[in-house]
Each structure stands twice: as C-alpha cells, then as structure tokens.
Coordinates of C-alpha atoms in Angstrom, one line a residue:
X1 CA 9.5 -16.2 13.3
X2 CA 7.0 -19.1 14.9
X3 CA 4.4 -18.1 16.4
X4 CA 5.2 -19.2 19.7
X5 CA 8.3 -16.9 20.0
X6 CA 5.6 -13.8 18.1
X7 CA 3.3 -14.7 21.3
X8 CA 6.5 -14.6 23.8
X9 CA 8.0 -11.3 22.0
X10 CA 4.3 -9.6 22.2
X11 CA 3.7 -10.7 25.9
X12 CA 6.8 -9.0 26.7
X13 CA 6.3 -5.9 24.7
X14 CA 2.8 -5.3 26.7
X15 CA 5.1 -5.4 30.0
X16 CA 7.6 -3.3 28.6
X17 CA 6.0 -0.8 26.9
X18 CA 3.6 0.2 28.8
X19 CA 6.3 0.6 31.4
X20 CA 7.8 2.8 29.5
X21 CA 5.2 4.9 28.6
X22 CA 3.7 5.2 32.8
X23 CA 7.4 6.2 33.0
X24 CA 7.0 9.2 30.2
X25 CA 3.6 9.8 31.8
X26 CA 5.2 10.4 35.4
X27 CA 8.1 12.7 34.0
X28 CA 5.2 15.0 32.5
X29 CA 3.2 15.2 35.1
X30 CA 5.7 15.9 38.0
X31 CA 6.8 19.1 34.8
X32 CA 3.5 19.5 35.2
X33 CA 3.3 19.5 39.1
X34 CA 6.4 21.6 39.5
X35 CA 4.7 23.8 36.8
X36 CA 1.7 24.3 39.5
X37 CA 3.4 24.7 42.2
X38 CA 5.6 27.5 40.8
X39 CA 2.7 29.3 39.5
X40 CA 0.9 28.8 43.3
X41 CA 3.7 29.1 45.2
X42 CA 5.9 31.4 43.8
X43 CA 9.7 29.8 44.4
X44 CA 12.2 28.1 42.5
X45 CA 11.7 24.1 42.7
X46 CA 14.4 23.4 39.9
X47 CA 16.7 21.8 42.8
X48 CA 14.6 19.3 45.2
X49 CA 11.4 18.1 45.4
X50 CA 9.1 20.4 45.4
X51 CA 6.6 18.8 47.7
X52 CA 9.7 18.9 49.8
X53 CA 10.6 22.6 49.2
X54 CA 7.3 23.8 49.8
X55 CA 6.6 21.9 52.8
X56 CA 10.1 23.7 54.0
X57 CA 9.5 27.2 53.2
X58 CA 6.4 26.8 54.7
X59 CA 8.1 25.5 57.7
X60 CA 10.3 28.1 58.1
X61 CA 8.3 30.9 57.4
X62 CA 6.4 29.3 60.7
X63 CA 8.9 29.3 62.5
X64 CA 9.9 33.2 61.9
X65 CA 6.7 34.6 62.5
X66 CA 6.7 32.1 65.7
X67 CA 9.7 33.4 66.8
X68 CA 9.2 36.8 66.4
X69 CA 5.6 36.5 68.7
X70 CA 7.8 34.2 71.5
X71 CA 10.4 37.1 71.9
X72 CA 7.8 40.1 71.8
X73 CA 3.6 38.7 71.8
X74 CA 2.9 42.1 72.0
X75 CA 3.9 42.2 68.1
X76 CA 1.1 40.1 67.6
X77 CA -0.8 43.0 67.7
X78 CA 1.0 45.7 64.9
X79 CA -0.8 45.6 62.0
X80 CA 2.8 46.1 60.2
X81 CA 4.3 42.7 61.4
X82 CA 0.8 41.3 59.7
X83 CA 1.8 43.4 56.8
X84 CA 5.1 41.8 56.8
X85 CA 4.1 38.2 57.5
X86 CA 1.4 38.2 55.0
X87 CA 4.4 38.8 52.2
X88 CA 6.0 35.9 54.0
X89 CA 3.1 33.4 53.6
X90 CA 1.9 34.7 50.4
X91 CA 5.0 33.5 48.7
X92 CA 3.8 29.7 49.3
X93 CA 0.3 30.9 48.7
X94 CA -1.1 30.5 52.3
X95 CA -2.9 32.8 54.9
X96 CA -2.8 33.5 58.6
X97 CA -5.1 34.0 61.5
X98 CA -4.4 36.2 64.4
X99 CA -7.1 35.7 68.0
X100 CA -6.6 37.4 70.8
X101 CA -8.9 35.7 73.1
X102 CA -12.2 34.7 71.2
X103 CA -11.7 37.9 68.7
X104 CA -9.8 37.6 65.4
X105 CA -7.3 40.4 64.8
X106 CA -6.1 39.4 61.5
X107 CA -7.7 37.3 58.5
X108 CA -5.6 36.9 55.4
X109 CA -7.3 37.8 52.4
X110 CA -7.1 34.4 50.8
X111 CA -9.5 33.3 53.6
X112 CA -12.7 34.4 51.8
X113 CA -15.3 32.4 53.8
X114 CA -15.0 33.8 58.0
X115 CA -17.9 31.7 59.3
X116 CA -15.4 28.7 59.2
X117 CA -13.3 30.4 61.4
X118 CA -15.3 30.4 64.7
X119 CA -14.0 26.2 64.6
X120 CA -10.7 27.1 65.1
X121 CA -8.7 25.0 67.6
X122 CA -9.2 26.4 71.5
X123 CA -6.6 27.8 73.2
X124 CA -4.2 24.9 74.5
X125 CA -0.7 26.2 74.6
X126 CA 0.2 24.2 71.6
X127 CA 2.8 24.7 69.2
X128 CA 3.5 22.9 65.9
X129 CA 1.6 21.0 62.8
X130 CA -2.0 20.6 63.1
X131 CA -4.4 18.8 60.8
X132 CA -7.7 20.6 61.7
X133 CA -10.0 21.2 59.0
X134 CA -12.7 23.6 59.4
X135 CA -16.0 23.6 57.4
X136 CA -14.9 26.1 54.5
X137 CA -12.3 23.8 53.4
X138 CA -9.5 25.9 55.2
X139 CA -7.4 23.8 56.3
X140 CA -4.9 25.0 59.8
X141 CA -1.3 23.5 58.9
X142 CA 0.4 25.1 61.6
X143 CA -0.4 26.3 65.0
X144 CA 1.1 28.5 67.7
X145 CA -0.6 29.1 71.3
X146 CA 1.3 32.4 73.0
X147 CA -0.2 34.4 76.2
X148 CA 0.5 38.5 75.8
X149 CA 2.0 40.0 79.0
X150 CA -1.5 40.8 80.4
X151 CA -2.2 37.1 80.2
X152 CA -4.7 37.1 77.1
X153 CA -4.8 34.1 75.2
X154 CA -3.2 34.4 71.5
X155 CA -3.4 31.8 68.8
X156 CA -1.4 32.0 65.8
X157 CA -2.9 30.3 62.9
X158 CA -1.1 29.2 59.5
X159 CA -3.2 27.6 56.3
X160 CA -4.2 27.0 53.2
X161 CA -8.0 26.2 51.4
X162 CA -6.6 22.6 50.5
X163 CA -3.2 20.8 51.7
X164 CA -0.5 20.2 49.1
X165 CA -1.1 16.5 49.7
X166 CA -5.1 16.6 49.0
X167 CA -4.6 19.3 45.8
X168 CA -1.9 18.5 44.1
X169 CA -1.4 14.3 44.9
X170 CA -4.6 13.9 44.8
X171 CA -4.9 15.7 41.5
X172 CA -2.3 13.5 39.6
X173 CA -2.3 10.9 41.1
X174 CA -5.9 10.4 39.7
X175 CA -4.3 11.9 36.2
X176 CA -1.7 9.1 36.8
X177 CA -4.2 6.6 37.3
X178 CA -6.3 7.6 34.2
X179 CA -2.7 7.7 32.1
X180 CA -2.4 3.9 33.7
X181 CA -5.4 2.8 32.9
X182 CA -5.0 4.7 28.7
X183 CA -2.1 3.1 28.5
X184 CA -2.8 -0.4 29.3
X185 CA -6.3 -0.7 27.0
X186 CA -3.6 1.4 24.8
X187 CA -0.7 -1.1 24.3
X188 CA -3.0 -4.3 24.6
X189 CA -5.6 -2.9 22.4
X190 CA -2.7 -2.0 19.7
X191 CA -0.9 -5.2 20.5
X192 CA -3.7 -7.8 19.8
X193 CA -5.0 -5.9 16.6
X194 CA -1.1 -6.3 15.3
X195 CA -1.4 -10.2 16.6
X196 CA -4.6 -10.9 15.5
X197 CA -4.1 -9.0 11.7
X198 CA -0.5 -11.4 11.5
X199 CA -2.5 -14.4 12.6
X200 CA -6.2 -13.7 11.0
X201 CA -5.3 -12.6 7.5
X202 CA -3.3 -14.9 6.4
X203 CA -5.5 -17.8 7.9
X204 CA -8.3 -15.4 5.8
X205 CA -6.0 -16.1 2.8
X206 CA -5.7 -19.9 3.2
X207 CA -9.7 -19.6 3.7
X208 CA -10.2 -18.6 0.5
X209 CA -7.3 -21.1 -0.8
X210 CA -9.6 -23.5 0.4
X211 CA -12.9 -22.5 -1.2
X212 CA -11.1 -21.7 -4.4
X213 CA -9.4 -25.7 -4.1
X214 CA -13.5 -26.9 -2.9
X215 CA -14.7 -25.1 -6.4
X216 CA -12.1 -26.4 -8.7
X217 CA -10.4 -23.4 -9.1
X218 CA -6.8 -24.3 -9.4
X219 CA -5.4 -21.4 -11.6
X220 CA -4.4 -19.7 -8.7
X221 CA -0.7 -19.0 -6.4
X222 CA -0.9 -19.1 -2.3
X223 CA 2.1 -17.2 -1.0
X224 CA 3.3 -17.5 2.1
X225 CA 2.9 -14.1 4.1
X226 CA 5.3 -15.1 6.6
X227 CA 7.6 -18.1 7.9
X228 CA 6.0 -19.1 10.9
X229 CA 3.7 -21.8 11.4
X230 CA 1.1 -20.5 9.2
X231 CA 3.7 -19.4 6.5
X232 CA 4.3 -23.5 6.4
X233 CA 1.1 -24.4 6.5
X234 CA 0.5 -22.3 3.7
X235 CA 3.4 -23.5 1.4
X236 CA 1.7 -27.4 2.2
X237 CA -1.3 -25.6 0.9
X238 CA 0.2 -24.8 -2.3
X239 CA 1.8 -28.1 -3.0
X240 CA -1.2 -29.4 -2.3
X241 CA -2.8 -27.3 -5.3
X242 CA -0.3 -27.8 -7.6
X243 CA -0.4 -31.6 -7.1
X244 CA -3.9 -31.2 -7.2
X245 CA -3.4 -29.1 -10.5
X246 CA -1.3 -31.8 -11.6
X247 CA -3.3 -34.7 -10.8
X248 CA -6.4 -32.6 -12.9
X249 CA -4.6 -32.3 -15.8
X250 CA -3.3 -35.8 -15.6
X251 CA -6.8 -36.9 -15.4
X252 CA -7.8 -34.8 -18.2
X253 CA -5.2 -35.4 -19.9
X254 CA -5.8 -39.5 -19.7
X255 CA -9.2 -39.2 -20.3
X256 CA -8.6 -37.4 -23.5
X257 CA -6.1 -40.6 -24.5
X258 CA -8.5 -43.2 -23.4
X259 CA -10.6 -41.5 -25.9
X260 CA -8.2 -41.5 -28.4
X261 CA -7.2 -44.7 -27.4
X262 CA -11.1 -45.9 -28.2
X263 CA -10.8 -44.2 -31.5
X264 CA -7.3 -45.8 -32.3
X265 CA -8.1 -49.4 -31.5
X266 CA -11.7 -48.9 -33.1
X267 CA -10.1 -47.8 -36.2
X268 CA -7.3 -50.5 -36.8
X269 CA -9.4 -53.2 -35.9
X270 CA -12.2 -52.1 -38.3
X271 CA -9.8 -52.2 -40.8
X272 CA -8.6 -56.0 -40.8
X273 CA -12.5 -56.7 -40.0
X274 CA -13.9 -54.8 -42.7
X275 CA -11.4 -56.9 -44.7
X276 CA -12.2 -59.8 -43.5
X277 CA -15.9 -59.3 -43.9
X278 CA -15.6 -58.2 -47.4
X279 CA -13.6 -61.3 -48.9
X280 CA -16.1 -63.8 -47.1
X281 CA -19.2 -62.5 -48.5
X282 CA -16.8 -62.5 -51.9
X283 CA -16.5 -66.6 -51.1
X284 CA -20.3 -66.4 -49.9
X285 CA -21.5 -64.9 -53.0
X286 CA -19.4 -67.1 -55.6
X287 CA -16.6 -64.6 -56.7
X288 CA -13.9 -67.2 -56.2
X289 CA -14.8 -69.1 -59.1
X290 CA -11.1 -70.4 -59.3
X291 CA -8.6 -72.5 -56.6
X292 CA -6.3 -69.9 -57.4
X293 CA -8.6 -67.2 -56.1
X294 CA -10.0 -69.1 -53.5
X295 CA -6.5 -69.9 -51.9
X296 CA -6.2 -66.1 -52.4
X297 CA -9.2 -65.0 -50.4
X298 CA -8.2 -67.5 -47.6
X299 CA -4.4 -66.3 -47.5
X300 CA -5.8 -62.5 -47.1
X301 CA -8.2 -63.3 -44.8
X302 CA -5.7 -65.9 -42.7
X303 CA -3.1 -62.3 -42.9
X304 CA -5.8 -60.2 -41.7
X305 CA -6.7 -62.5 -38.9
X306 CA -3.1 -62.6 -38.0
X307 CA -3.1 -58.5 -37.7
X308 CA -5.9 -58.6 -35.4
X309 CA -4.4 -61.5 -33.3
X310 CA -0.8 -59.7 -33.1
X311 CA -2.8 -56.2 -32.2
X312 CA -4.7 -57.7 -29.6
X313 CA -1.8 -59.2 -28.2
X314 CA 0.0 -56.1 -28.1
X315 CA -2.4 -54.1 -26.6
X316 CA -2.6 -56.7 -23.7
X317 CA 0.8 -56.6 -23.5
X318 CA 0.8 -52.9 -23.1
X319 CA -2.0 -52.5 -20.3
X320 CA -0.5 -55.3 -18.5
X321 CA 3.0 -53.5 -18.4
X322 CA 1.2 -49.8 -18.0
X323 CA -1.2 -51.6 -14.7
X324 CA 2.1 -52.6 -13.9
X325 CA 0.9 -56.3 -13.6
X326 CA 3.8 -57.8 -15.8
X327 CA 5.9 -60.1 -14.0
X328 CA 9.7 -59.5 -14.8
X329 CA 12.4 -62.1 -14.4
X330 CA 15.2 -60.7 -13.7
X331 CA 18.9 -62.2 -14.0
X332 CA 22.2 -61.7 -14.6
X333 CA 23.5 -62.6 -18.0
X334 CA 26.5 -61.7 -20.5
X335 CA 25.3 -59.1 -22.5
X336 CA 28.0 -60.2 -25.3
X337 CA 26.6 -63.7 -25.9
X338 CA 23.0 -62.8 -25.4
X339 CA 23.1 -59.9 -28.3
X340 CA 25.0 -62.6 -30.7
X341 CA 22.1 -65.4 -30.2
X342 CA 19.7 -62.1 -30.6
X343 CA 21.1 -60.7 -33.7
X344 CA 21.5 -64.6 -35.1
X345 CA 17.9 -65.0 -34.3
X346 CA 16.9 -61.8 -36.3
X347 CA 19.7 -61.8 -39.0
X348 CA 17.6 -65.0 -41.2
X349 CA 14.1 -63.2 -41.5
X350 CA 16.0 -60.0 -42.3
X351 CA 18.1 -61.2 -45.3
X352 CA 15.1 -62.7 -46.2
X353 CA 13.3 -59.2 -47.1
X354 CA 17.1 -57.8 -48.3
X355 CA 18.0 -56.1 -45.4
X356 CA 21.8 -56.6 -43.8
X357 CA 22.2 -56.6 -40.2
X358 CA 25.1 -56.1 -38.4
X359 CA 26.2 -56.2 -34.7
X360 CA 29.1 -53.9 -33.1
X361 CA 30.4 -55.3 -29.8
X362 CA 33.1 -52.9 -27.2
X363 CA 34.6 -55.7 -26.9
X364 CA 33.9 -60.0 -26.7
X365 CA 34.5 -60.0 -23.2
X366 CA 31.7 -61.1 -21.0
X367 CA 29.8 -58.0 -20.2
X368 CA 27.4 -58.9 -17.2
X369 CA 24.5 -57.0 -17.2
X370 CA 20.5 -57.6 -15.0
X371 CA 17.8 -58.4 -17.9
X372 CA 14.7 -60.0 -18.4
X373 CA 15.8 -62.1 -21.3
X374 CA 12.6 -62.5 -22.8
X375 CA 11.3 -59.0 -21.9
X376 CA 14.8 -57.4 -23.6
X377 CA 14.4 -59.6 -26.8
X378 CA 11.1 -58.1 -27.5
X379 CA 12.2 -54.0 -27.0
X380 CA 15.3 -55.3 -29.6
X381 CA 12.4 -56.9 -31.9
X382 CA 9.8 -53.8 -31.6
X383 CA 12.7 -51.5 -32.3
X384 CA 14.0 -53.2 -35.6
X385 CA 10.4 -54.1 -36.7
X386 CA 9.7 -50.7 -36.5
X387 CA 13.1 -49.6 -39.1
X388 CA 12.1 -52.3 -41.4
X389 CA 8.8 -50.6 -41.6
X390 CA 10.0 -47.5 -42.9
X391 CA 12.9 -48.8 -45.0
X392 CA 13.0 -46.7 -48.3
X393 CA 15.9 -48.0 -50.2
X394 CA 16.4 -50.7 -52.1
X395 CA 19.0 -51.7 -49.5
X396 CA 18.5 -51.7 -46.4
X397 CA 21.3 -51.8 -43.7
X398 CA 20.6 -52.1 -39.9
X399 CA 23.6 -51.8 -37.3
X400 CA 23.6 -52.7 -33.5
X401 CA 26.2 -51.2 -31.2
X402 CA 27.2 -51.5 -27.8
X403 CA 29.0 -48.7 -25.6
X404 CA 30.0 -49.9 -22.1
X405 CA 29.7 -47.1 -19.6
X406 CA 30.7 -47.2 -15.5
X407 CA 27.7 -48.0 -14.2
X408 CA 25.4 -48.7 -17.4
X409 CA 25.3 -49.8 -21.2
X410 CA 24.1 -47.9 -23.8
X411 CA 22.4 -50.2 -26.9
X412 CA 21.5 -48.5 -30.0
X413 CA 19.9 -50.0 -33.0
X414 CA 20.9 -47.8 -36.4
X415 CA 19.0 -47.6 -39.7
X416 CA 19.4 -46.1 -43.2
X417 CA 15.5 -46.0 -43.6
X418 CA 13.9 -42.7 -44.5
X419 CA 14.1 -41.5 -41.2
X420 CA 11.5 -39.2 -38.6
X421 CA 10.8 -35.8 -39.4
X422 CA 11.8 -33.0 -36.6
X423 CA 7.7 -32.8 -35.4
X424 CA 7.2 -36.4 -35.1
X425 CA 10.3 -37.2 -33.2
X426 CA 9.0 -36.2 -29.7
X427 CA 5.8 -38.2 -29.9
X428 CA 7.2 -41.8 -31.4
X429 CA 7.3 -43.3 -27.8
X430 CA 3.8 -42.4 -27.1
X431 CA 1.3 -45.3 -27.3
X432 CA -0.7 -45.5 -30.4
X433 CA 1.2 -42.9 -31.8
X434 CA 2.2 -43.0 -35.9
X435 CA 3.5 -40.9 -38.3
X436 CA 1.3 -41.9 -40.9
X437 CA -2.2 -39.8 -40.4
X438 CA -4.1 -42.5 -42.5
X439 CA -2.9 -45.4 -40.1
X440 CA -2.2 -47.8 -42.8
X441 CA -1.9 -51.1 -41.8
X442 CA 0.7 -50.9 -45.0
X443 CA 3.2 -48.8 -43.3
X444 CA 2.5 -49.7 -39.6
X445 CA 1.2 -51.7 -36.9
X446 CA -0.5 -50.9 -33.7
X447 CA 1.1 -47.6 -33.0
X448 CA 2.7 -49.8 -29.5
X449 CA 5.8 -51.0 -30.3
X450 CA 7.8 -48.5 -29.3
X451 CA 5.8 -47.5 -26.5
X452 CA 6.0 -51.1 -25.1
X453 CA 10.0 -50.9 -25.6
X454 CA 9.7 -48.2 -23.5
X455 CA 8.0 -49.2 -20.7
X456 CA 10.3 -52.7 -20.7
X457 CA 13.5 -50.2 -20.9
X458 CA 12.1 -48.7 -18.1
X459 CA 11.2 -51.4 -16.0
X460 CA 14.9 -52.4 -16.8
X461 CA 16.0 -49.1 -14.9
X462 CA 16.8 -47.6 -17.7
X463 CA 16.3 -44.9 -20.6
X464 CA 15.3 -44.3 -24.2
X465 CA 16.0 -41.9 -26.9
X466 CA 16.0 -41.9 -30.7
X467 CA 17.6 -39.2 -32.7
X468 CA 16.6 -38.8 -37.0
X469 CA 18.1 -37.0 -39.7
X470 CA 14.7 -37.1 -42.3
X471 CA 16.4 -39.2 -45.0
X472 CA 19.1 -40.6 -44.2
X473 CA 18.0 -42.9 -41.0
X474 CA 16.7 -43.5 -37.2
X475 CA 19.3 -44.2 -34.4
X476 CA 17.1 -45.6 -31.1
X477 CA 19.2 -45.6 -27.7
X478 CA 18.6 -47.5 -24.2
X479 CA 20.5 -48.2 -21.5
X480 CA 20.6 -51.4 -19.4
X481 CA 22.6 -51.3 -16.0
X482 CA 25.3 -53.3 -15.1
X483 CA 25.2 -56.1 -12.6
X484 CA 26.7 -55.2 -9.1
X485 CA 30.0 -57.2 -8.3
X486 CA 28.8 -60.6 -6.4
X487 CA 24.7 -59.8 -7.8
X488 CA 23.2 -63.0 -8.9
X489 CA 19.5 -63.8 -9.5
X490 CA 16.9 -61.2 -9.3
X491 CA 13.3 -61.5 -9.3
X492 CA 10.7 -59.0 -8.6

C-alpha cells in the first residue's frame, strides 16, 4: 500500500471514527440521562423522550391542580388538596407554592430556602409557563393567578431548584463536550503514532543501512518492512549494498590478482633473465673455449630472448583485450575453407615434432560464419600450443571438429595428451594460471594462452569450455555465431 493512499485511508479513519465513537458516547449518556431522570422523577421514560415526558407530566399535573382551584378556589385553602397535590408534583420531583394575598399557605418541602420566596411574581391574573428565577435557585415553571370568592388574591406556584434544561443539558452536554474533545486528541493522537511508527521506523532502519554502508559494513540484509514507497526505496537500498558488496570483493578480489599477477610476471621473466645473465658472464669469463660452445651459448641465450619477447607480447596482448582496447575486424567468411587454410597452416610444424592433426568438417558446404580472421587463428593456435605442451605419448594425435548448430557453431580441438586433473579444470581459463606449481618454462609458457582464447571467444559472442579425463586427453569447446541472412562486413 503507497503511502499516499496510507495518508488518504488514515485521514478518513480520523473522520470516521471519531464519529463513531461521539455516536457511542451520545447513546450512553442519553442511558445515562434517562437513568437520572428516572431516579429524579420517578416515571417510566422507556417510550419517548424523556425531556419530552417530563416536561408533559409536569404539564399536566399543572393543569389538574389548576383546574381543580378554577372550579372551587376555595380548595386552595384544604390542607388535604396540598396533601394530595404534593404526591402529584413529587412524582416529577417538583414543589408548589400556595399565597393568599402577600401570605404563603403552603411551601413544599423540597423548597428548603423561604427567603427566596418573598420574589415571587405579583399578583397579575396570569396563567401559564413562567421563567422567573428567584435568588435561591428555585426556579417558578408554572404559574396560576385565581381570586377566592371574597376577592383575595391567590397565586398558584409550580417549580423546581434547577430546570430540566439547565440540570440535566447543561450537565451532558458539557460531559458530551469533554467526550468530544477525548475523542478527537484520542483518535488523532492514536492515529499519528500508528502513521508516524509505519513511516519513522523503517526510515530508522534505512538510517542505520546507511551508516552501516558509510562504515564499510556490508555483511548485512535490508528488508523491506512494507511495499509502499519506502518498502521500494528500501529494496534500491539493498541492491545498492549488494552491488556495493560486489564491487568490494571485486576490488579485493583484483587487487589480490594484480599481486599475483606482479609475482607471476616477476617470476617468469627472472627466469629467461637469470639465464640469460648466467651464459653471458660464461662468454665474459672465457668458458666457451670452443665454436661449438660458443654457438651454444648464443643459441640458448637467442631462445631465451625469444621467451621474453613472446611473453611480453602476450601479456600486451592480454591487457589490451582485458582494457578492452583491441580493435576487432569483423567479417563474414566460410568457416569451411577458413579451418582447411588453418589446419594446413598448423599441420607442417606439427608433423614436424610427431604429432598428427586431423580436421573433421559437418559437411564441405560453405558455412558462413562473423570472425576476426586474425583474432580466431590465434584462439585456434593458443589452444593447440597448449595440447602440444602436455603431450605424453610418443604419438601424439590432435583432432578438430566442427558441429553446426541453428544459430551457432561449436569448434572443438581434441587431444590424446595426458590430460587435466578434476582440481585444475576450473581454473585453466584464468590468466596466469598453470598446472605446474614450479612454472617451468619446460612445460609451459606465460600461463595466457588460454585466457587470451577466451577473451577473443568472447569478443566473438561466444563461449568456452574444456572437459579432461586425466590420461587419456583435453577436448576444448567454443562457439562462433552464424552470420545473419543478407549480413556482410562488420566492424566495431
């Protein structure tokens, strides 16, 4: 979920529920209203409103004590009719005042402060609601003018210490205002803590993602805690360490091969130079007392020189291709006639050393293929110089296929040398890399011939692979593609 719909879902949850929840608070306190005004008034409010109900029992027990004075005012003064009327008013927890003239006949109990009384409404032959409010808080609701027959002045008075409006609306509606005012600091106080904890603690997280990465301290996972906005930023986060990782350990990793690069090249080229240097002070000192051995000397050191000259070279043809500064020229050619002018090219030197080779064609159809010609010669060279290296039998036997695939074609080059054990097999493409721990220059070269074939295969678009049984012989793969229907010259 994004954050923006989070923030839309949250703003409409603080309207909602706190809606809700006034709406709870309302139906418990009108339970709790009804609740008060049974206990006060004594009746049954299940039915209507009780505000309502009140207001019309109170009305009509008015209006019967009112009628009952209009018909006979001298009943006005029977202390049983007050007996009577007092049960009436009672029931809705009020209290009446008789006056006859300026004296009071009758106070209801529930009118504990007199003083108040003396402001009572003059005479005024009114009959009805009244609103007067005297100074002990008693306040007249109803009031009823009547003259006895001796023409005296009589006042009925009906009332209560508050109003139902002032006690009881009053009341809750400052409890509904306080539950209003709970609920809002409530819900927003609840909702921004949820908000801010989904928002804050995972940008926490990525914090300390970031001061881990700032240290160097990559050995580390950031999981997402969500899929929102943050949730993505936090899986860039982790590719970003684990490319970061990546590039480390790369850079460690080709700082520890420039080392042993250092150490490789120092090492065969101290060899052929510590030759060199030894037969020349033998020629200095007078050792080659003969021709014989003095062509001898010259011959070693001219072979040695040669060594140093073909490892330079190779090793300059190797950072070129791994810089990635190597031109290639690409073309199309027949793949048919170019591996017969290879194999002829190859075939003289190797019958020379007693070694047969032989080249296994699909088919002698042209077979178009994209090559550098040059480039391809030399992987085809590297690869056979290396089986000739490692021939162990007295007759050796090197075999060339082709396999024509859809889209590619597969060249292998086959030996019956002694083969690569199981441990060295992985590492043979790897520059400098050779079986032989000593490095001798007897049973090697540079340790880049195959790691040049490889980066020539690959600039070719293609693969390589060998496969070894130890002792019976190598078999080295790579794949060249096919040219495209109507693809002519390429050049990059």
């Amino acid at each position: 979920m994004s954050i923006r719909t989070r923030l839309l879902l949250s703003y409409i949850a603080m309207l909602i529920i706190p809606l809700v929840l006034l709406f709870l608070t309302g139906i418990g306190l009108y339970y709790m209203l009804v609740q008060d005004l049974k206990r006060d008034y004594h009746v049954d409010l299940s039915q209507n409103n009780p505000i309502k109900e009140v207001a019309t029992i109170e009305e009509e027990n008015y209006q019967k004590i009112r009628s009952e004075i209009a018909k006979n005012p001298i009943s006005a003064d029977d202390p049983s009719n007050w007996t009577h009327w007092e049960e009436l008013v009672q029931r809705v927890n009020m209290g009446i005042v008789l006056r006859k003239n300026d004296q009071l006949l009758y106070v209801s109990p529930i009118i504990e402060d007199k003083e108040g009384l003396e402001e009572l409404p003059a005479y005024s032959s009114y009959s009805g609601l009244s609103d007067a409010e005297l100074t002990n808080k008693f306040f007249v609701l109803r009031h009823h003018d009547f003259l006895y027959p001796d023409g005296s002045k009589g006042s009925l008075f009906i009332g209560n210490h508050d109003s139902v409006s002032s006690k009881y609306l009053m009341k809750y509606g400052l409890l509904f205002l306080s539950a209003l005012v709970v609920v809002l600091v409530l819900t927003n106080g609840v909702m921004t803590y949820l908000m801010s904890r989904s928002l804050i603690n995972p940008l926490r997280s990525l914090k300390r993602a970031a001061e881990h990465i700032k240290d160097g301290q990559l050995d580390f996972e950031i999981r997402p805690a969500s899929g929102d906005e943050i949730g993505e930023l936090a899986v860039s986060f982790e590719e970003m360490r684990r490319r970061l990782k990546d590039s480390v350990e790369l850079q460690l990793q080709y700082e520890e091969n420039r080392k042993q690069l250092i150490s490789n090249i120092s090492h065969d080229l101290k060899t052929p130079v510590t030759a060199i240097k030894g037969y020349v002070e033998g020629i200095m000192d007078g050792v080659t007392n003969s021709q014989d051995k003095f062509d001898r000397y010259l011959h070693t050191i001219y072979a040695k020189t040669v060594d140093i000259d073909r490892m330079i070279d190779e090793l300059f043809l190797y950072s070129k291709l791994d810089l990635k500064k190597l031109l290639f020229q690409f073309e199309e050619a027949d793949l048919t006639a170019y591996l017969k002018d290879c194999a002829e090219d190859m075939q003289f030197d190797m019958e020379k050393n007693g070694i047969r080779l032989t080249l296994e064609l699909s088919s002698q159809d042209p077979l178009p293929v994209i090559i550098d010609r040059e480039k391809l010669k030399r992987v085809l060279t590297n690869i056979t110089e290396n089986a000739q290296k490692y021939r162990d039998k007295k007759e050796g036997h090197i075999r060339v296929f082709v396999v024509e695939r859809p889209e590619f074609v597969l060249i292998g080059v086959h030996d019956n040398g002694q083969g690569i054990p199981s441990d060295v097999l992985p590492h043979i493409f790897d520059r400098f890399y050779r079986g032989d721990p000593s490095r001798s220059t007897q049973t090697g070269g540079s340790g880049l011939g195959l790691a040049i074939a490889k980066q020539i295969v690959e600039e070719h678009g293609g693969k390589i692979w060998a496969s070894s049984r130890y002792g019976e012989g190598t078999t080295v793969q790579f794949t060249i593609r096919k040219a495209d229907q109507g693809e002519r010259r390429i050049a990059t």
